[in-house]
mmCIF file with all atom_site columns, C-alpha atoms in Angstrom:
data_model
loop_
_atom_site.group_PDB
_atom_site.id
_atom_site.type_symbol
_atom_site.label_atom_id
_atom_site.label_alt_id
_atom_site.label_comp_id
_atom_site.label_asym_id
_atom_site.label_entity_id
_atom_site.label_seq_id
_atom_site.pdbx_PDB_ins_code
_atom_site.Cartn_x
_atom_site.Cartn_y
_atom_site.Cartn_z
_atom_site.occupancy
_atom_site.B_iso_or_equiv
_atom_site.pdbx_formal_charge
_atom_site.auth_seq_id
_atom_site.auth_comp_id
_atom_site.auth_asym_id
_atom_site.auth_atom_id
_atom_site.pdbx_PDB_model_num
ATOM 1   C CA . UNK M 1 1   ? 93.029 -68.401 -101.292 1.00 0.00 ? 180 UNK M CA 1
ATOM 2   C CA . UNK M 1 2   ? 89.804 -66.577 -101.676 1.00 0.00 ? 181 UNK M CA 1
ATOM 3   C CA . UNK M 1 3   ? 87.812 -66.605 -98.862  1.00 0.00 ? 182 UNK M CA 1
ATOM 4   C CA . UNK M 1 4   ? 84.968 -65.001 -96.661  1.00 0.00 ? 183 UNK M CA 1
ATOM 5   C CA . UNK M 1 5   ? 84.849 -65.192 -92.889  1.00 0.00 ? 184 UNK M CA 1
ATOM 6   C CA . UNK M 1 6   ? 81.793 -64.573 -90.509  1.00 0.00 ? 185 UNK M CA 1
ATOM 7   C CA . UNK M 1 7   ? 83.505 -65.183 -86.784  1.00 0.00 ? 186 UNK M CA 1
ATOM 8   C CA . UNK M 1 8   ? 80.331 -65.813 -85.064  1.00 0.00 ? 187 UNK M CA 1
ATOM 9   C CA . UNK M 1 9   ? 78.559 -68.700 -85.337  1.00 0.00 ? 188 UNK M CA 1
ATOM 10  C CA . UNK M 1 10  ? 75.458 -67.364 -83.518  1.00 0.00 ? 189 UNK M CA 1
ATOM 11  C CA . UNK M 1 11  ? 74.561 -63.983 -82.484  1.00 0.00 ? 190 UNK M CA 1
ATOM 12  C CA . UNK M 1 12  ? 71.961 -63.491 -79.573  1.00 0.00 ? 191 UNK M CA 1
ATOM 13  C CA . UNK M 1 13  ? 70.259 -60.098 -79.136  1.00 0.00 ? 192 UNK M CA 1
ATOM 14  C CA . UNK M 1 14  ? 67.142 -59.021 -77.237  1.00 0.00 ? 193 UNK M CA 1
ATOM 15  C CA . UNK M 1 15  ? 63.912 -58.017 -79.474  1.00 0.00 ? 194 UNK M CA 1
ATOM 16  C CA . UNK M 1 16  ? 64.167 -54.044 -79.735  1.00 0.00 ? 195 UNK M CA 1
ATOM 17  C CA . UNK M 1 17  ? 68.170 -54.001 -79.406  1.00 0.00 ? 196 UNK M CA 1
ATOM 18  C CA . UNK M 1 18  ? 70.533 -53.517 -82.113  1.00 0.00 ? 197 UNK M CA 1
ATOM 19  C CA . UNK M 1 19  ? 72.380 -56.115 -84.013  1.00 0.00 ? 198 UNK M CA 1
ATOM 20  C CA . UNK M 1 20  ? 75.302 -56.687 -85.849  1.00 0.00 ? 199 UNK M CA 1
ATOM 21  C CA . UNK M 1 21  ? 76.132 -59.655 -87.831  1.00 0.00 ? 200 UNK M CA 1
ATOM 22  C CA . UNK M 1 22  ? 80.166 -59.457 -88.937  1.00 0.00 ? 201 UNK M CA 1
ATOM 23  C CA . UNK M 1 23  ? 81.623 -60.221 -92.223  1.00 0.00 ? 202 UNK M CA 1
ATOM 24  C CA . UNK M 1 24  ? 85.302 -60.304 -93.463  1.00 0.00 ? 203 UNK M CA 1
ATOM 25  C CA . UNK M 1 25  ? 86.871 -61.273 -96.948  1.00 0.00 ? 204 UNK M CA 1
ATOM 26  C CA . UNK M 1 26  ? 89.760 -61.849 -98.675  1.00 0.00 ? 205 UNK M CA 1
ATOM 27  C CA . UNK M 1 27  ? 89.342 -61.660 -102.324 1.00 0.00 ? 206 UNK M CA 1
ATOM 28  C CA . UNK M 1 28  ? 91.131 -59.901 -105.254 1.00 0.00 ? 207 UNK M CA 1
ATOM 29  C CA . UNK M 1 29  ? 90.193 -56.635 -106.085 1.00 0.00 ? 208 UNK M CA 1
ATOM 30  C CA . UNK M 1 30  ? 87.260 -55.064 -105.690 1.00 0.00 ? 209 UNK M CA 1
ATOM 31  C CA . UNK M 1 31  ? 84.276 -57.461 -105.087 1.00 0.00 ? 210 UNK M CA 1
ATOM 32  C CA . UNK M 1 32  ? 80.856 -57.075 -105.298 1.00 0.00 ? 211 UNK M CA 1
ATOM 33  C CA . UNK M 1 33  ? 79.417 -57.961 -101.602 1.00 0.00 ? 212 UNK M CA 1
ATOM 34  C CA . UNK M 1 34  ? 76.274 -59.508 -100.671 1.00 0.00 ? 213 UNK M CA 1
ATOM 35  C CA . UNK M 1 35  ? 73.697 -60.567 -97.714  1.00 0.00 ? 214 UNK M CA 1
ATOM 36  C CA . UNK M 1 36  ? 71.509 -63.482 -97.637  1.00 0.00 ? 215 UNK M CA 1
ATOM 37  C CA . UNK M 1 37  ? 69.089 -64.795 -95.295  1.00 0.00 ? 216 UNK M CA 1
ATOM 38  C CA . UNK M 1 38  ? 67.835 -68.284 -94.846  1.00 0.00 ? 217 UNK M CA 1
ATOM 39  C CA . UNK M 1 39  ? 64.722 -69.609 -93.034  1.00 0.00 ? 218 UNK M CA 1
ATOM 40  C CA . UNK M 1 40  ? 64.418 -73.207 -91.977  1.00 0.00 ? 219 UNK M CA 1
ATOM 41  C CA . UNK M 1 41  ? 63.977 -75.710 -95.025  1.00 0.00 ? 220 UNK M CA 1
ATOM 42  C CA . UNK M 1 42  ? 64.079 -72.538 -97.754  1.00 0.00 ? 221 UNK M CA 1
ATOM 43  C CA . UNK M 1 43  ? 66.658 -71.214 -100.011 1.00 0.00 ? 222 UNK M CA 1
ATOM 44  C CA . UNK M 1 44  ? 68.550 -68.251 -99.980  1.00 0.00 ? 223 UNK M CA 1
ATOM 45  C CA . UNK M 1 45  ? 66.888 -64.678 -99.616  1.00 0.00 ? 224 UNK M CA 1
ATOM 46  C CA . UNK M 1 46  ? 68.392 -61.643 -101.292 1.00 0.00 ? 225 UNK M CA 1
ATOM 47  C CA . UNK M 1 47  ? 68.896 -58.759 -98.354  1.00 0.00 ? 226 UNK M CA 1
ATOM 48  C CA . UNK M 1 48  ? 70.921 -56.113 -99.963  1.00 0.00 ? 227 UNK M CA 1
ATOM 49  C CA . UNK M 1 49  ? 74.656 -55.749 -101.847 1.00 0.00 ? 228 UNK M CA 1
ATOM 50  C CA . UNK M 1 50  ? 77.341 -53.079 -102.072 1.00 0.00 ? 229 UNK M CA 1
ATOM 51  C CA . UNK M 1 51  ? 78.767 -52.448 -105.573 1.00 0.00 ? 230 UNK M CA 1
ATOM 52  C CA . UNK M 1 52  ? 80.094 -48.665 -105.375 1.00 0.00 ? 231 UNK M CA 1
ATOM 53  C CA . UNK M 1 53  ? 79.316 -45.380 -103.647 1.00 0.00 ? 232 UNK M CA 1
ATOM 54  C CA . UNK M 1 54  ? 78.110 -44.696 -100.261 1.00 0.00 ? 233 UNK M CA 1
ATOM 55  C CA . UNK M 1 55  ? 79.786 -47.380 -97.768  1.00 0.00 ? 234 UNK M CA 1
ATOM 56  C CA . UNK M 1 56  ? 76.156 -48.068 -96.057  1.00 0.00 ? 235 UNK M CA 1
ATOM 57  C CA . UNK M 1 57  ? 73.760 -49.682 -97.847  1.00 0.00 ? 236 UNK M CA 1
ATOM 58  C CA . UNK M 1 58  ? 70.345 -50.258 -97.373  1.00 0.00 ? 237 UNK M CA 1
ATOM 59  C CA . UNK M 1 59  ? 68.606 -53.210 -97.761  1.00 0.00 ? 238 UNK M CA 1
ATOM 60  C CA . UNK M 1 60  ? 65.312 -55.457 -97.732  1.00 0.00 ? 239 UNK M CA 1
ATOM 61  C CA . UNK M 1 61  ? 63.267 -55.816 -93.768  1.00 0.00 ? 240 UNK M CA 1
ATOM 62  C CA . UNK M 1 62  ? 65.448 -52.847 -92.160  1.00 0.00 ? 241 UNK M CA 1
ATOM 63  C CA . UNK M 1 63  ? 68.872 -54.204 -92.588  1.00 0.00 ? 242 UNK M CA 1
ATOM 64  C CA . UNK M 1 64  ? 71.562 -52.277 -93.564  1.00 0.00 ? 243 UNK M CA 1
ATOM 65  C CA . UNK M 1 65  ? 75.060 -52.976 -93.960  1.00 0.00 ? 244 UNK M CA 1
ATOM 66  C CA . UNK M 1 66  ? 78.280 -51.073 -93.849  1.00 0.00 ? 245 UNK M CA 1
ATOM 67  C CA . UNK M 1 67  ? 81.257 -51.595 -96.269  1.00 0.00 ? 246 UNK M CA 1
ATOM 68  C CA . UNK M 1 68  ? 85.135 -50.898 -95.077  1.00 0.00 ? 247 UNK M CA 1
ATOM 69  C CA . UNK M 1 69  ? 87.340 -51.211 -97.601  1.00 0.00 ? 248 UNK M CA 1
ATOM 70  C CA . UNK M 1 70  ? 90.487 -50.868 -95.619  1.00 0.00 ? 249 UNK M CA 1
ATOM 71  C CA . UNK M 1 71  ? 89.323 -53.900 -93.210  1.00 0.00 ? 250 UNK M CA 1
ATOM 72  C CA . UNK M 1 72  ? 87.876 -55.829 -95.958  1.00 0.00 ? 251 UNK M CA 1
ATOM 73  C CA . UNK M 1 73  ? 84.686 -55.995 -93.860  1.00 0.00 ? 252 UNK M CA 1
ATOM 74  C CA . UNK M 1 74  ? 80.942 -55.790 -94.787  1.00 0.00 ? 253 UNK M CA 1
ATOM 75  C CA . UNK M 1 75  ? 78.952 -55.892 -91.257  1.00 0.00 ? 254 UNK M CA 1
ATOM 76  C CA . UNK M 1 76  ? 75.201 -56.484 -91.597  1.00 0.00 ? 255 UNK M CA 1
ATOM 77  C CA . UNK M 1 77  ? 73.337 -54.363 -89.160  1.00 0.00 ? 256 UNK M CA 1
ATOM 78  C CA . UNK M 1 78  ? 69.964 -53.340 -88.069  1.00 0.00 ? 257 UNK M CA 1
ATOM 79  C CA . UNK M 1 79  ? 68.931 -50.779 -85.394  1.00 0.00 ? 258 UNK M CA 1
ATOM 80  C CA . UNK M 1 80  ? 65.866 -52.460 -83.592  1.00 0.00 ? 259 UNK M CA 1
ATOM 81  C CA . UNK M 1 81  ? 65.779 -56.155 -84.144  1.00 0.00 ? 260 UNK M CA 1
ATOM 82  C CA . UNK M 1 82  ? 62.923 -58.631 -84.151  1.00 0.00 ? 261 UNK M CA 1
ATOM 83  C CA . UNK M 1 83  ? 61.847 -61.765 -82.933  1.00 0.00 ? 262 UNK M CA 1
ATOM 84  C CA . UNK M 1 84  ? 61.034 -62.940 -86.949  1.00 0.00 ? 263 UNK M CA 1
ATOM 85  C CA . UNK M 1 85  ? 64.643 -61.546 -87.701  1.00 0.00 ? 264 UNK M CA 1
ATOM 86  C CA . UNK M 1 86  ? 65.819 -64.811 -86.377  1.00 0.00 ? 265 UNK M CA 1
ATOM 87  C CA . UNK M 1 87  ? 67.253 -66.901 -89.239  1.00 0.00 ? 266 UNK M CA 1
ATOM 88  C CA . UNK M 1 88  ? 70.652 -67.862 -90.866  1.00 0.00 ? 267 UNK M CA 1
ATOM 89  C CA . UNK M 1 89  ? 72.602 -65.065 -92.185  1.00 0.00 ? 268 UNK M CA 1
ATOM 90  C CA . UNK M 1 90  ? 75.519 -65.471 -95.292  1.00 0.00 ? 269 UNK M CA 1
ATOM 91  C CA . UNK M 1 91  ? 77.646 -63.187 -96.200  1.00 0.00 ? 270 UNK M CA 1
ATOM 92  C CA . UNK M 1 92  ? 78.502 -63.628 -100.048 1.00 0.00 ? 271 UNK M CA 1
ATOM 93  C CA . UNK M 1 93  ? 81.418 -62.094 -102.259 1.00 0.00 ? 272 UNK M CA 1
ATOM 94  C CA . UNK M 1 94  ? 81.545 -62.211 -106.096 1.00 0.00 ? 273 UNK M CA 1
ATOM 95  C CA . UNK M 1 95  ? 85.020 -61.371 -107.546 1.00 0.00 ? 274 UNK M CA 1
ATOM 96  C CA . UNK M 1 96  ? 85.255 -58.970 -110.492 1.00 0.00 ? 275 UNK M CA 1
ATOM 97  C CA . UNK M 1 97  ? 87.406 -61.507 -112.552 1.00 0.00 ? 276 UNK M CA 1
ATOM 98  C CA . UNK M 1 98  ? 84.508 -64.268 -112.192 1.00 0.00 ? 277 UNK M CA 1
ATOM 99  C CA . UNK M 1 99  ? 81.147 -62.941 -112.061 1.00 0.00 ? 278 UNK M CA 1
ATOM 100 C CA . UNK M 1 100 ? 79.546 -66.231 -111.780 1.00 0.00 ? 279 UNK M CA 1
ATOM 101 C CA . UNK M 1 101 ? 81.622 -67.588 -108.843 1.00 0.00 ? 280 UNK M CA 1
ATOM 102 C CA . UNK M 1 102 ? 80.238 -66.693 -105.323 1.00 0.00 ? 281 UNK M CA 1
ATOM 103 C CA . UNK M 1 103 ? 82.236 -67.133 -102.056 1.00 0.00 ? 282 UNK M CA 1
ATOM 104 C CA . UNK M 1 104 ? 80.013 -67.766 -99.135  1.00 0.00 ? 283 UNK M CA 1
ATOM 105 C CA . UNK M 1 105 ? 80.684 -67.351 -95.622  1.00 0.00 ? 284 UNK M CA 1
ATOM 106 C CA . UNK M 1 106 ? 80.027 -70.125 -92.972  1.00 0.00 ? 285 UNK M CA 1
ATOM 107 C CA . UNK M 1 107 ? 76.853 -68.467 -91.846  1.00 0.00 ? 286 UNK M CA 1
ATOM 108 C CA . UNK M 1 108 ? 75.709 -66.862 -88.608  1.00 0.00 ? 287 UNK M CA 1
ATOM 109 C CA . UNK M 1 109 ? 72.530 -67.803 -86.807  1.00 0.00 ? 288 UNK M CA 1
ATOM 110 C CA . UNK M 1 110 ? 70.710 -65.020 -85.149  1.00 0.00 ? 289 UNK M CA 1
ATOM 111 C CA . UNK M 1 111 ? 68.517 -65.134 -82.128  1.00 0.00 ? 290 UNK M CA 1
ATOM 112 C CA . UNK M 1 112 ? 66.460 -62.322 -81.256  1.00 0.00 ? 291 UNK M CA 1
ATOM 113 C CA . UNK M 1 113 ? 64.782 -63.257 -77.600  1.00 0.00 ? 292 UNK M CA 1
ATOM 114 C CA . UNK M 1 114 ? 61.163 -61.700 -76.857  1.00 0.00 ? 293 UNK M CA 1
ATOM 115 C CA . UNK T 2 1   ? 61.815 -60.713 -109.387 1.00 0.00 ? 73  UNK T CA 1
ATOM 116 C CA . UNK T 2 2   ? 63.562 -63.278 -110.817 1.00 0.00 ? 74  UNK T CA 1
ATOM 117 C CA . UNK T 2 3   ? 62.016 -66.468 -109.104 1.00 0.00 ? 75  UNK T CA 1
ATOM 118 C CA . UNK T 2 4   ? 64.036 -69.961 -109.213 1.00 0.00 ? 76  UNK T CA 1
ATOM 119 C CA . UNK T 2 5   ? 61.662 -72.888 -108.799 1.00 0.00 ? 77  UNK T CA 1
ATOM 120 C CA . UNK T 2 6   ? 62.934 -76.028 -107.251 1.00 0.00 ? 78  UNK T CA 1
ATOM 121 C CA . UNK T 2 7   ? 61.183 -79.427 -107.021 1.00 0.00 ? 79  UNK T CA 1
ATOM 122 C CA . UNK T 2 8   ? 60.203 -81.259 -104.945 1.00 0.00 ? 80  UNK T CA 1
ATOM 123 C CA . UNK T 2 9   ? 60.788 -79.682 -101.908 1.00 0.00 ? 81  UNK T CA 1
ATOM 124 C CA . UNK T 2 10  ? 61.270 -83.145 -99.853  1.00 0.00 ? 82  UNK T CA 1
ATOM 125 C CA . UNK T 2 11  ? 61.860 -86.735 -100.696 1.00 0.00 ? 83  UNK T CA 1
ATOM 126 C CA . UNK T 2 12  ? 62.128 -89.717 -98.556  1.00 0.00 ? 84  UNK T CA 1
ATOM 127 C CA . UNK T 2 13  ? 63.323 -92.692 -100.354 1.00 0.00 ? 85  UNK T CA 1
ATOM 128 C CA . UNK T 2 14  ? 64.997 -95.946 -99.881  1.00 0.00 ? 86  UNK T CA 1
ATOM 129 C CA . UNK T 2 15  ? 68.620 -96.746 -100.223 1.00 0.00 ? 87  UNK T CA 1
ATOM 130 C CA . UNK T 2 16  ? 69.676 -97.656 -103.613 1.00 0.00 ? 88  UNK T CA 1
ATOM 131 C CA . UNK T 2 17  ? 67.150 -95.509 -105.513 1.00 0.00 ? 89  UNK T CA 1
ATOM 132 C CA . UNK T 2 18  ? 67.902 -92.588 -108.096 1.00 0.00 ? 90  UNK T CA 1
ATOM 133 C CA . UNK T 2 19  ? 66.326 -89.160 -107.029 1.00 0.00 ? 91  UNK T CA 1
ATOM 134 C CA . UNK T 2 20  ? 65.823 -86.441 -109.757 1.00 0.00 ? 92  UNK T CA 1
ATOM 135 C CA . UNK T 2 21  ? 65.600 -82.441 -108.476 1.00 0.00 ? 93  UNK T CA 1
ATOM 136 C CA . UNK T 2 22  ? 64.515 -79.933 -110.789 1.00 0.00 ? 94  UNK T CA 1
ATOM 137 C CA . UNK T 2 23  ? 65.521 -76.420 -111.019 1.00 0.00 ? 95  UNK T CA 1
ATOM 138 C CA . UNK T 2 24  ? 63.927 -73.742 -112.779 1.00 0.00 ? 96  UNK T CA 1
ATOM 139 C CA . UNK T 2 25  ? 63.781 -70.326 -113.719 1.00 0.00 ? 97  UNK T CA 1
ATOM 140 C CA . UNK T 2 26  ? 60.407 -69.175 -114.089 1.00 0.00 ? 98  UNK T CA 1
ATOM 141 C CA . UNK T 2 27  ? 60.533 -65.570 -115.541 1.00 0.00 ? 99  UNK T CA 1
ATOM 142 C CA . UNK T 2 28  ? 63.978 -65.669 -117.118 1.00 0.00 ? 100 UNK T CA 1
ATOM 143 C CA . UNK T 2 29  ? 66.525 -67.335 -118.873 1.00 0.00 ? 101 UNK T CA 1
ATOM 144 C CA . UNK T 2 30  ? 69.639 -69.067 -117.100 1.00 0.00 ? 102 UNK T CA 1
ATOM 145 C CA . UNK T 2 31  ? 72.595 -69.727 -119.305 1.00 0.00 ? 103 UNK T CA 1
ATOM 146 C CA . UNK T 2 32  ? 74.297 -71.095 -115.589 1.00 0.00 ? 104 UNK T CA 1
ATOM 147 C CA . UNK T 2 33  ? 72.856 -72.624 -112.556 1.00 0.00 ? 105 UNK T CA 1
ATOM 148 C CA . UNK T 2 34  ? 74.623 -73.814 -109.643 1.00 0.00 ? 106 UNK T CA 1
ATOM 149 C CA . UNK T 2 35  ? 74.092 -76.587 -107.427 1.00 0.00 ? 107 UNK T CA 1
ATOM 150 C CA . UNK T 2 36  ? 74.896 -76.443 -103.719 1.00 0.00 ? 108 UNK T CA 1
ATOM 151 C CA . UNK T 2 37  ? 74.724 -78.752 -100.661 1.00 0.00 ? 109 UNK T CA 1
ATOM 152 C CA . UNK T 2 38  ? 73.853 -77.919 -97.270  1.00 0.00 ? 110 UNK T CA 1
ATOM 153 C CA . UNK T 2 39  ? 74.518 -79.554 -94.100  1.00 0.00 ? 111 UNK T CA 1
ATOM 154 C CA . UNK T 2 40  ? 72.832 -79.155 -91.157  1.00 0.00 ? 112 UNK T CA 1
ATOM 155 C CA . UNK T 2 41  ? 74.217 -75.721 -89.406  1.00 0.00 ? 113 UNK T CA 1
ATOM 156 C CA . UNK T 2 42  ? 76.454 -75.319 -92.060  1.00 0.00 ? 114 UNK T CA 1
ATOM 157 C CA . UNK T 2 43  ? 77.287 -73.084 -94.983  1.00 0.00 ? 115 UNK T CA 1
ATOM 158 C CA . UNK T 2 44  ? 76.942 -73.821 -98.661  1.00 0.00 ? 116 UNK T CA 1
ATOM 159 C CA . UNK T 2 45  ? 78.967 -76.187 -100.428 1.00 0.00 ? 117 UNK T CA 1
ATOM 160 C CA . UNK T 2 46  ? 79.255 -75.686 -104.127 1.00 0.00 ? 118 UNK T CA 1
ATOM 161 C CA . UNK T 2 47  ? 78.776 -78.984 -105.766 1.00 0.00 ? 119 UNK T CA 1
ATOM 162 C CA . UNK T 2 48  ? 78.932 -77.987 -109.652 1.00 0.00 ? 120 UNK T CA 1
ATOM 163 C CA . UNK T 2 49  ? 78.044 -75.391 -111.953 1.00 0.00 ? 121 UNK T CA 1
ATOM 164 C CA . UNK T 2 50  ? 75.809 -76.255 -114.674 1.00 0.00 ? 122 UNK T CA 1
ATOM 165 C CA . UNK T 2 51  ? 76.223 -74.852 -118.079 1.00 0.00 ? 123 UNK T CA 1
ATOM 166 C CA . UNK T 2 52  ? 73.213 -74.763 -120.629 1.00 0.00 ? 124 UNK T CA 1
ATOM 167 C CA . UNK T 2 53  ? 74.290 -77.152 -123.208 1.00 0.00 ? 125 UNK T CA 1
ATOM 168 C CA . UNK T 2 54  ? 77.540 -78.364 -122.252 1.00 0.00 ? 126 UNK T CA 1
ATOM 169 C CA . UNK T 2 55  ? 78.629 -80.375 -119.285 1.00 0.00 ? 127 UNK T CA 1
ATOM 170 C CA . UNK T 2 56  ? 78.725 -79.407 -115.842 1.00 0.00 ? 128 UNK T CA 1
ATOM 171 C CA . UNK T 2 57  ? 81.758 -78.343 -114.175 1.00 0.00 ? 129 UNK T CA 1
ATOM 172 C CA . UNK T 2 58  ? 82.190 -80.234 -110.703 1.00 0.00 ? 130 UNK T CA 1
ATOM 173 C CA . UNK T 2 59  ? 84.132 -79.012 -107.640 1.00 0.00 ? 131 UNK T CA 1
ATOM 174 C CA . UNK T 2 60  ? 86.822 -80.975 -105.901 1.00 0.00 ? 132 UNK T CA 1
ATOM 175 C CA . UNK T 2 61  ? 85.825 -84.238 -104.353 1.00 0.00 ? 133 UNK T CA 1
ATOM 176 C CA . UNK T 2 62  ? 82.257 -84.524 -106.012 1.00 0.00 ? 134 UNK T CA 1
ATOM 177 C CA . UNK T 2 63  ? 81.607 -87.676 -107.700 1.00 0.00 ? 135 UNK T CA 1
ATOM 178 C CA . UNK T 2 64  ? 80.278 -87.013 -111.262 1.00 0.00 ? 136 UNK T CA 1
ATOM 179 C CA . UNK T 2 65  ? 78.827 -90.525 -111.449 1.00 0.00 ? 137 UNK T CA 1
ATOM 180 C CA . UNK T 2 66  ? 76.708 -89.878 -108.211 1.00 0.00 ? 138 UNK T CA 1
ATOM 181 C CA . UNK T 2 67  ? 75.824 -86.452 -108.969 1.00 0.00 ? 139 UNK T CA 1
ATOM 182 C CA . UNK T 2 68  ? 74.508 -86.095 -112.831 1.00 0.00 ? 140 UNK T CA 1
ATOM 183 C CA . UNK T 2 69  ? 73.746 -82.968 -113.773 1.00 0.00 ? 141 UNK T CA 1
ATOM 184 C CA . UNK T 2 70  ? 71.521 -82.144 -116.741 1.00 0.00 ? 142 UNK T CA 1
ATOM 185 C CA . UNK T 2 71  ? 70.947 -78.300 -118.102 1.00 0.00 ? 143 UNK T CA 1
ATOM 186 C CA . UNK T 2 72  ? 68.727 -79.174 -121.187 1.00 0.00 ? 144 UNK T CA 1
ATOM 187 C CA . UNK T 2 73  ? 67.400 -75.861 -121.670 1.00 0.00 ? 145 UNK T CA 1
ATOM 188 C CA . UNK T 2 74  ? 67.777 -72.021 -120.502 1.00 0.00 ? 146 UNK T CA 1
ATOM 189 C CA . UNK T 2 75  ? 65.340 -72.475 -117.984 1.00 0.00 ? 147 UNK T CA 1
ATOM 190 C CA . UNK T 2 76  ? 65.971 -76.235 -116.574 1.00 0.00 ? 148 UNK T CA 1
ATOM 191 C CA . UNK T 2 77  ? 68.449 -77.681 -114.878 1.00 0.00 ? 149 UNK T CA 1
ATOM 192 C CA . UNK T 2 78  ? 68.415 -81.379 -113.116 1.00 0.00 ? 150 UNK T CA 1
ATOM 193 C CA . UNK T 2 79  ? 70.480 -83.035 -110.357 1.00 0.00 ? 151 UNK T CA 1
ATOM 194 C CA . UNK T 2 80  ? 70.189 -86.975 -110.030 1.00 0.00 ? 152 UNK T CA 1
ATOM 195 C CA . UNK T 2 81  ? 71.557 -88.567 -106.636 1.00 0.00 ? 153 UNK T CA 1
ATOM 196 C CA . UNK T 2 82  ? 71.880 -91.938 -108.456 1.00 0.00 ? 154 UNK T CA 1
ATOM 197 C CA . UNK T 2 83  ? 72.072 -94.919 -106.294 1.00 0.00 ? 155 UNK T CA 1
ATOM 198 C CA . UNK T 2 84  ? 71.465 -92.722 -103.033 1.00 0.00 ? 156 UNK T CA 1
ATOM 199 C CA . UNK T 2 85  ? 72.714 -93.798 -99.946  1.00 0.00 ? 157 UNK T CA 1
ATOM 200 C CA . UNK T 2 86  ? 72.198 -92.430 -96.505  1.00 0.00 ? 158 UNK T CA 1
ATOM 201 C CA . UNK T 2 87  ? 74.989 -90.517 -96.620  1.00 0.00 ? 159 UNK T CA 1
ATOM 202 C CA . UNK T 2 88  ? 73.990 -88.519 -99.557  1.00 0.00 ? 160 UNK T CA 1
ATOM 203 C CA . UNK T 2 89  ? 70.979 -86.994 -97.236  1.00 0.00 ? 161 UNK T CA 1
ATOM 204 C CA . UNK T 2 90  ? 70.929 -83.308 -97.057  1.00 0.00 ? 162 UNK T CA 1
ATOM 205 C CA . UNK T 2 91  ? 69.351 -79.968 -98.384  1.00 0.00 ? 163 UNK T CA 1
ATOM 206 C CA . UNK T 2 92  ? 70.318 -79.223 -101.995 1.00 0.00 ? 164 UNK T CA 1
ATOM 207 C CA . UNK T 2 93  ? 69.698 -75.730 -103.320 1.00 0.00 ? 165 UNK T CA 1
ATOM 208 C CA . UNK T 2 94  ? 70.045 -74.689 -106.855 1.00 0.00 ? 166 UNK T CA 1
ATOM 209 C CA . UNK T 2 95  ? 70.684 -70.937 -107.974 1.00 0.00 ? 167 UNK T CA 1
ATOM 210 C CA . UNK T 2 96  ? 70.583 -69.277 -111.001 1.00 0.00 ? 168 UNK T CA 1
ATOM 211 C CA . UNK T 2 97  ? 73.622 -67.165 -112.306 1.00 0.00 ? 169 UNK T CA 1
ATOM 212 C CA . UNK T 2 98  ? 73.890 -64.104 -114.769 1.00 0.00 ? 170 UNK T CA 1
ATOM 213 C CA . UNK T 2 99  ? 71.005 -64.324 -117.737 1.00 0.00 ? 171 UNK T CA 1
ATOM 214 C CA . UNK T 2 100 ? 72.781 -62.847 -120.608 1.00 0.00 ? 172 UNK T CA 1
ATOM 215 C CA . UNK T 2 101 ? 73.243 -59.344 -121.161 1.00 0.00 ? 173 UNK T CA 1
ATOM 216 C CA . UNK T 2 102 ? 72.291 -59.007 -116.995 1.00 0.00 ? 174 UNK T CA 1
ATOM 217 C CA . UNK T 2 103 ? 74.089 -56.488 -114.951 1.00 0.00 ? 175 UNK T CA 1
ATOM 218 C CA . UNK T 2 104 ? 77.135 -58.106 -113.015 1.00 0.00 ? 176 UNK T CA 1
ATOM 219 C CA . UNK T 2 105 ? 75.985 -56.376 -110.085 1.00 0.00 ? 177 UNK T CA 1
ATOM 220 C CA . UNK T 2 106 ? 72.761 -58.618 -109.779 1.00 0.00 ? 178 UNK T CA 1
ATOM 221 C CA . UNK T 2 107 ? 72.584 -61.261 -106.937 1.00 0.00 ? 179 UNK T CA 1
ATOM 222 C CA . UNK T 2 108 ? 72.153 -64.806 -107.419 1.00 0.00 ? 180 UNK T CA 1
ATOM 223 C CA . UNK T 2 109 ? 68.709 -65.879 -107.321 1.00 0.00 ? 181 UNK T CA 1
ATOM 224 C CA . UNK T 2 110 ? 67.830 -69.164 -105.195 1.00 0.00 ? 182 UNK T CA 1
ATOM 225 C CA . UNK T 2 111 ? 65.648 -72.241 -105.198 1.00 0.00 ? 183 UNK T CA 1
ATOM 226 C CA . UNK T 2 112 ? 64.057 -73.018 -101.909 1.00 0.00 ? 184 UNK T CA 1
ATOM 227 C CA . UNK T 2 113 ? 65.717 -76.131 -101.545 1.00 0.00 ? 185 UNK T CA 1
ATOM 228 C CA . UNK T 2 114 ? 65.284 -79.945 -101.609 1.00 0.00 ? 186 UNK T CA 1
ATOM 229 C CA . UNK T 2 115 ? 65.729 -81.721 -98.227  1.00 0.00 ? 187 UNK T CA 1
ATOM 230 C CA . UNK T 2 116 ? 66.741 -85.209 -99.448  1.00 0.00 ? 188 UNK T CA 1
ATOM 231 C CA . UNK T 2 117 ? 66.457 -88.297 -96.521  1.00 0.00 ? 189 UNK T CA 1
ATOM 232 C CA . UNK T 2 118 ? 67.426 -91.408 -97.745  1.00 0.00 ? 190 UNK T CA 1
ATOM 233 C CA . UNK T 2 119 ? 66.215 -94.808 -95.480  1.00 0.00 ? 191 UNK T CA 1
#
């Protein structure tokens, strides 16, 4: 079965410290990988994606993500967290065999404390 | 960039009424749109795939007669929750799929969601 796992329901980090939000996937082939952020009572906003090429991709608001093919992971990172980064983060995977199918992780609540 | 507008953003209504939620792609055409439901502190649950000019494809366990989907044009899909009850209260989000000719590496674009509260 195809699946996306975000093992942490919540991640707590102090402002200014680096943050990591984990994502692993089990999807056939070499899927496309995405990260989205959701603020309260809002839809999902696209942050970044991995399609091919360099394993480290950079996205909006200073976020980046590292793709690891052997571990089938796509962890979201930021060198220095801001309080305003506090939100719900979703990892999503699009398989090559169905371009209109997205598999979402369960979401990780990021809390950045001043 | 691609913008998806969802309306209304918040609805409160009495049990037994029907509620219509609109999802529009403002600056592009969307052959396919998706409707999700999100419970508090939970992930998105895909309810159905809405295809322009044809019947929607519902996910297993989603009541077709309860959640009516219409995709009458390339820029508008609607979700109607019929005879709504308190258990239908949730956050509903739509998104647009790839438009014709668009690269498959493009992300889905989401509306801002509709908070539905049934009293």
